[in-house]
mmCIF file of C-alpha atoms in Angstrom:
data_model
loop_
_atom_site.group_PDB
_atom_site.id
_atom_site.type_symbol
_atom_site.label_atom_id
_atom_site.label_comp_id
_atom_site.label_asym_id
_atom_site.label_seq_id
_atom_site.Cartn_x
_atom_site.Cartn_y
_atom_site.Cartn_z
ATOM 1 C CA MET A 1 2.455 23.539 65.557
ATOM 2 C CA PRO A 2 -0.910 22.260 66.029
ATOM 3 C CA ARG A 3 -1.380 19.066 68.080
ATOM 4 C CA ILE A 4 -4.084 16.474 66.785
ATOM 5 C CA ASN A 5 -5.305 13.308 68.235
ATOM 6 C CA GLY A 6 -4.457 9.857 66.909
ATOM 7 C CA ASN A 7 -7.481 9.264 65.077
ATOM 8 C CA GLU A 8 -7.032 12.508 63.115
ATOM 9 C CA ILE A 9 -3.981 11.329 61.245
ATOM 10 C CA ARG A 10 -4.477 11.186 57.451
ATOM 11 C CA PRO A 11 -2.172 9.933 54.538
ATOM 12 C CA GLY A 12 -0.011 13.020 53.602
ATOM 13 C CA ASN A 13 0.165 14.597 56.868
ATOM 14 C CA VAL A 14 3.557 15.490 58.244
ATOM 15 C CA LEU A 15 4.398 14.795 61.811
ATOM 16 C CA ASP A 16 7.153 15.720 64.113
ATOM 17 C CA TYR A 17 7.452 12.334 66.160
ATOM 18 C CA ASN A 18 10.182 11.072 68.084
ATOM 19 C CA GLY A 19 12.421 13.551 66.986
ATOM 20 C CA GLY A 20 12.052 13.537 63.551
ATOM 21 C CA LEU A 21 10.028 14.412 60.865
ATOM 22 C CA TRP A 22 7.557 11.765 59.730
ATOM 23 C CA LEU A 23 5.435 11.495 56.446
ATOM 24 C CA ALA A 24 2.197 9.208 56.855
ATOM 25 C CA VAL A 25 1.701 7.192 54.171
ATOM 26 C CA THR A 26 -0.901 4.980 55.025
ATOM 27 C CA VAL A 27 -3.567 4.854 57.698
ATOM 28 C CA ASP A 28 -5.910 2.058 58.942
ATOM 29 C CA HIS A 29 -8.398 2.565 61.803
ATOM 30 C CA VAL A 30 -8.812 -0.791 63.381
ATOM 31 C CA LYS A 31 -11.597 -1.710 65.898
ATOM 32 C CA PRO A 32 -10.693 -4.721 67.469
ATOM 33 C CA GLY A 33 -13.268 -6.695 69.091
ATOM 34 C CA LYS A 34 -11.579 -6.358 72.546
ATOM 35 C CA GLY A 35 -10.126 -3.112 73.666
ATOM 36 C CA GLY A 36 -10.379 0.718 72.276
ATOM 37 C CA ALA A 37 -9.974 1.498 68.649
ATOM 38 C CA PHE A 38 -6.777 2.847 67.266
ATOM 39 C CA ALA A 39 -5.123 4.077 63.836
ATOM 40 C CA GLN A 40 -2.584 2.030 62.372
ATOM 41 C CA VAL A 41 0.083 4.081 60.578
ATOM 42 C CA GLU A 42 2.879 3.797 58.512
ATOM 43 C CA LEU A 43 5.227 6.510 58.391
ATOM 44 C CA ARG A 44 8.415 7.154 56.182
ATOM 45 C CA ASN A 45 11.298 9.257 57.486
ATOM 46 C CA ILE A 46 11.348 12.606 55.201
ATOM 47 C CA ARG A 47 15.093 13.178 55.853
ATOM 48 C CA ASN A 48 16.403 9.349 55.308
ATOM 49 C CA GLY A 49 13.454 7.429 53.890
ATOM 50 C CA SER A 50 13.506 4.909 56.757
ATOM 51 C CA LYS A 51 10.095 3.141 57.771
ATOM 52 C CA LEU A 52 7.944 2.833 60.776
ATOM 53 C CA ASN A 53 5.066 1.474 61.849
ATOM 54 C CA GLU A 54 3.098 2.803 64.927
ATOM 55 C CA ARG A 55 -0.268 2.736 66.771
ATOM 56 C CA PHE A 56 -1.885 5.513 67.862
ATOM 57 C CA ARG A 57 -4.862 5.806 70.142
ATOM 58 C CA SER A 58 -7.358 8.364 70.185
ATOM 59 C CA ALA A 59 -6.125 9.733 73.054
ATOM 60 C CA ASP A 60 -2.399 10.334 71.940
ATOM 61 C CA LYS A 61 -1.116 13.546 71.086
ATOM 62 C CA VAL A 62 1.102 14.313 67.695
ATOM 63 C CA GLU A 63 2.510 17.276 66.456
ATOM 64 C CA ARG A 64 1.350 17.983 62.937
ATOM 65 C CA VAL A 65 3.750 19.817 60.715
ATOM 66 C CA ARG A 66 2.945 22.323 58.101
ATOM 67 C CA LEU A 67 5.412 22.691 55.286
ATOM 68 C CA GLU A 68 5.830 25.687 53.309
ATOM 69 C CA GLN A 69 5.234 25.045 49.736
ATOM 70 C CA ARG A 70 7.843 27.471 47.152
ATOM 71 C CA ASP A 71 7.779 27.630 43.145
ATOM 72 C CA GLN A 72 11.694 27.134 42.285
ATOM 73 C CA GLN A 73 12.850 26.880 38.644
ATOM 74 C CA PHE A 74 15.194 24.110 37.868
ATOM 75 C CA LEU A 75 18.288 25.211 36.555
ATOM 76 C CA TYR A 76 21.065 22.650 36.256
ATOM 77 C CA GLU A 77 22.400 19.129 37.799
ATOM 78 C CA ASN A 78 25.942 19.282 39.217
ATOM 79 C CA ASP A 79 27.765 16.147 40.429
ATOM 80 C CA GLY A 80 24.828 14.259 41.483
ATOM 81 C CA MET A 81 23.089 17.660 42.866
ATOM 82 C CA LEU A 82 20.138 19.363 41.394
ATOM 83 C CA VAL A 83 20.415 23.316 41.241
ATOM 84 C CA PHE A 84 17.040 25.273 41.909
ATOM 85 C CA MET A 85 16.246 29.059 42.021
ATOM 86 C CA ASP A 86 13.668 30.768 43.464
ATOM 87 C CA ALA A 87 11.853 33.076 41.199
ATOM 88 C CA GLU A 88 11.446 35.656 43.661
ATOM 89 C CA THR A 89 14.531 36.384 45.649
ATOM 90 C CA PHE A 90 16.660 34.475 43.062
ATOM 91 C CA ASP A 91 18.121 32.468 45.934
ATOM 92 C CA GLN A 92 19.423 28.999 45.044
ATOM 93 C CA VAL A 93 18.870 25.660 46.463
ATOM 94 C CA GLU A 94 20.822 22.014 45.912
ATOM 95 C CA LEU A 95 19.012 18.895 46.314
ATOM 96 C CA PRO A 96 20.732 15.402 45.816
ATOM 97 C CA ALA A 97 19.132 13.974 42.354
ATOM 98 C CA ASP A 98 17.625 10.931 44.042
ATOM 99 C CA ILE A 99 15.331 12.690 45.723
ATOM 100 C CA LEU A 100 13.450 12.278 42.748
ATOM 101 C CA GLY A 101 13.800 8.599 42.258
ATOM 102 C CA GLU A 102 12.712 7.376 38.764
ATOM 103 C CA ARG A 103 10.617 10.576 38.123
ATOM 104 C CA ARG A 104 14.122 12.464 37.696
ATOM 105 C CA ALA A 105 13.696 11.535 33.986
ATOM 106 C CA PHE A 106 10.877 14.156 33.471
ATOM 107 C CA LEU A 107 12.863 16.885 34.958
ATOM 108 C CA GLN A 108 13.665 19.382 32.141
ATOM 109 C CA ASP A 109 15.499 22.519 32.077
ATOM 110 C CA GLY A 110 13.732 25.603 33.255
ATOM 111 C CA MET A 111 10.908 23.361 34.527
ATOM 112 C CA THR A 112 8.974 25.068 37.254
ATOM 113 C CA VAL A 113 8.544 22.432 40.476
ATOM 114 C CA VAL A 114 7.323 22.964 44.215
ATOM 115 C CA ILE A 115 9.609 22.327 46.833
ATOM 116 C CA GLU A 116 8.286 21.716 50.339
ATOM 117 C CA TYR A 117 10.224 23.775 53.227
ATOM 118 C CA TYR A 118 10.509 22.868 56.921
ATOM 119 C CA ALA A 119 12.050 26.053 58.476
ATOM 120 C CA GLU A 120 14.737 26.780 56.011
ATOM 121 C CA GLU A 121 15.718 23.085 55.223
ATOM 122 C CA ALA A 122 14.487 21.730 51.834
ATOM 123 C CA LEU A 123 12.489 18.171 51.978
ATOM 124 C CA ASN A 124 11.043 17.263 49.136
ATOM 125 C CA VAL A 125 10.180 18.191 45.533
ATOM 126 C CA THR A 126 7.059 17.842 43.550
ATOM 127 C CA LEU A 127 7.142 17.802 39.485
ATOM 128 C CA PRO A 128 4.111 18.884 37.496
ATOM 129 C CA GLN A 129 1.498 16.486 37.364
ATOM 130 C CA LYS A 130 1.586 16.244 33.603
ATOM 131 C CA VAL A 131 5.132 16.639 31.173
ATOM 132 C CA THR A 132 4.674 16.781 27.476
ATOM 133 C CA CYS A 133 7.666 14.473 26.153
ATOM 134 C CA GLN A 134 8.478 13.124 22.503
ATOM 135 C CA VAL A 135 7.924 9.616 21.491
ATOM 136 C CA VAL A 136 11.584 8.617 19.608
ATOM 137 C CA GLU A 137 10.761 4.530 19.470
ATOM 138 C CA THR A 138 7.199 2.756 19.390
ATOM 139 C CA ALA A 139 5.882 -0.521 17.606
ATOM 140 C CA PRO A 140 4.262 -0.403 14.247
ATOM 141 C CA VAL A 141 0.534 -0.411 14.444
ATOM 142 C CA ILE A 142 -0.747 -4.126 13.933
ATOM 143 C CA LYS A 143 -3.730 -4.063 11.566
ATOM 144 C CA GLY A 144 -7.149 -5.449 12.940
ATOM 145 C CA GLN A 145 -5.838 -4.487 16.418
ATOM 146 C CA THR A 146 -8.845 -2.587 18.113
ATOM 147 C CA ALA A 147 -8.507 0.677 19.920
ATOM 148 C CA ALA A 148 -10.130 -0.152 23.076
ATOM 149 C CA ASN A 149 -8.219 -1.508 25.818
ATOM 150 C CA SER A 150 -5.077 -2.070 23.686
ATOM 151 C CA PHE A 151 -1.815 -0.152 24.186
ATOM 152 C CA LYS A 152 1.888 -0.737 22.997
ATOM 153 C CA PRO A 153 5.195 0.058 24.330
ATOM 154 C CA ALA A 154 7.044 3.463 23.261
ATOM 155 C CA THR A 155 10.351 5.002 24.193
ATOM 156 C CA LEU A 156 10.362 8.684 25.108
ATOM 157 C CA SER A 157 13.253 11.223 24.221
ATOM 158 C CA ASN A 158 13.935 10.820 28.014
ATOM 159 C CA GLY A 159 14.481 7.135 27.953
ATOM 160 C CA VAL A 160 11.500 6.501 29.789
ATOM 161 C CA LYS A 161 9.245 3.248 28.481
ATOM 162 C CA VAL A 162 5.608 3.755 28.649
ATOM 163 C CA MET A 163 2.654 1.983 26.919
ATOM 164 C CA VAL A 164 0.723 4.506 24.471
ATOM 165 C CA PRO A 165 -2.546 3.968 22.361
ATOM 166 C CA PRO A 166 -2.167 2.289 18.944
ATOM 167 C CA PHE A 167 -2.633 5.854 17.259
ATOM 168 C CA VAL A 168 0.646 7.425 18.532
ATOM 169 C CA ASN A 169 3.637 7.327 16.171
ATOM 170 C CA VAL A 170 7.118 8.136 16.013
ATOM 171 C CA GLU A 171 8.301 12.164 16.886
ATOM 172 C CA GLU A 172 4.594 12.735 18.067
ATOM 173 C CA ASP A 173 4.408 14.716 21.364
ATOM 174 C CA ILE A 174 2.177 13.175 24.598
ATOM 175 C CA VAL A 175 1.635 13.801 27.792
ATOM 176 C CA VAL A 176 2.534 11.573 30.589
ATOM 177 C CA ASN A 177 1.499 12.088 33.992
ATOM 178 C CA THR A 178 4.639 12.218 36.295
ATOM 179 C CA GLU A 179 2.797 10.503 39.468
ATOM 180 C CA THR A 180 1.870 7.498 37.516
ATOM 181 C CA MET A 181 4.261 7.386 34.684
ATOM 182 C CA GLU A 182 1.431 6.408 32.572
ATOM 183 C CA TYR A 183 0.479 8.003 29.043
ATOM 184 C CA ALA A 184 -2.318 10.922 29.672
ATOM 185 C CA GLU A 185 -2.950 12.299 26.347
ATOM 186 C CA ARG A 186 -1.729 13.603 22.908
ATOM 187 C CA ALA A 187 -0.281 16.830 23.637
#
């Protein structure tokens, strides 16, 4: 594993630090009036979700970990566990359903996702950035309402509530950004 200086840490880097795997969530480079510069890094443990704030000086060395990304297909959910299959080797892996958090509602049968592995341990699931969903309920259009910067609430087929433009009606398919959980475009 490559060793990097403390001032080279960037958000999204995975570090082997204090015997655990940590994801750098935020990095602030600080130059105090007195003393040397340092990077104030907020770390989140990939395995258990605990958080840690650390200071790294440029002379500090940390191990940067590269995670292997593999495309996997979602098969089904069983007793709170999500089952995925590798399309090439047909190996199956089970991950807890809460690994996706509130984005779990966007996971659809047969969907291809990216699972990040460290050695042979599955650590994280990344959904496609955009998913198509159907609107099952929305408010009617108010006459005279302008299209610029006006939105109305809508409920999707997976139960998620999003804000949509006034021209979107019931039973229409829309594209939703899974990272921000917001309306992106019409399907």
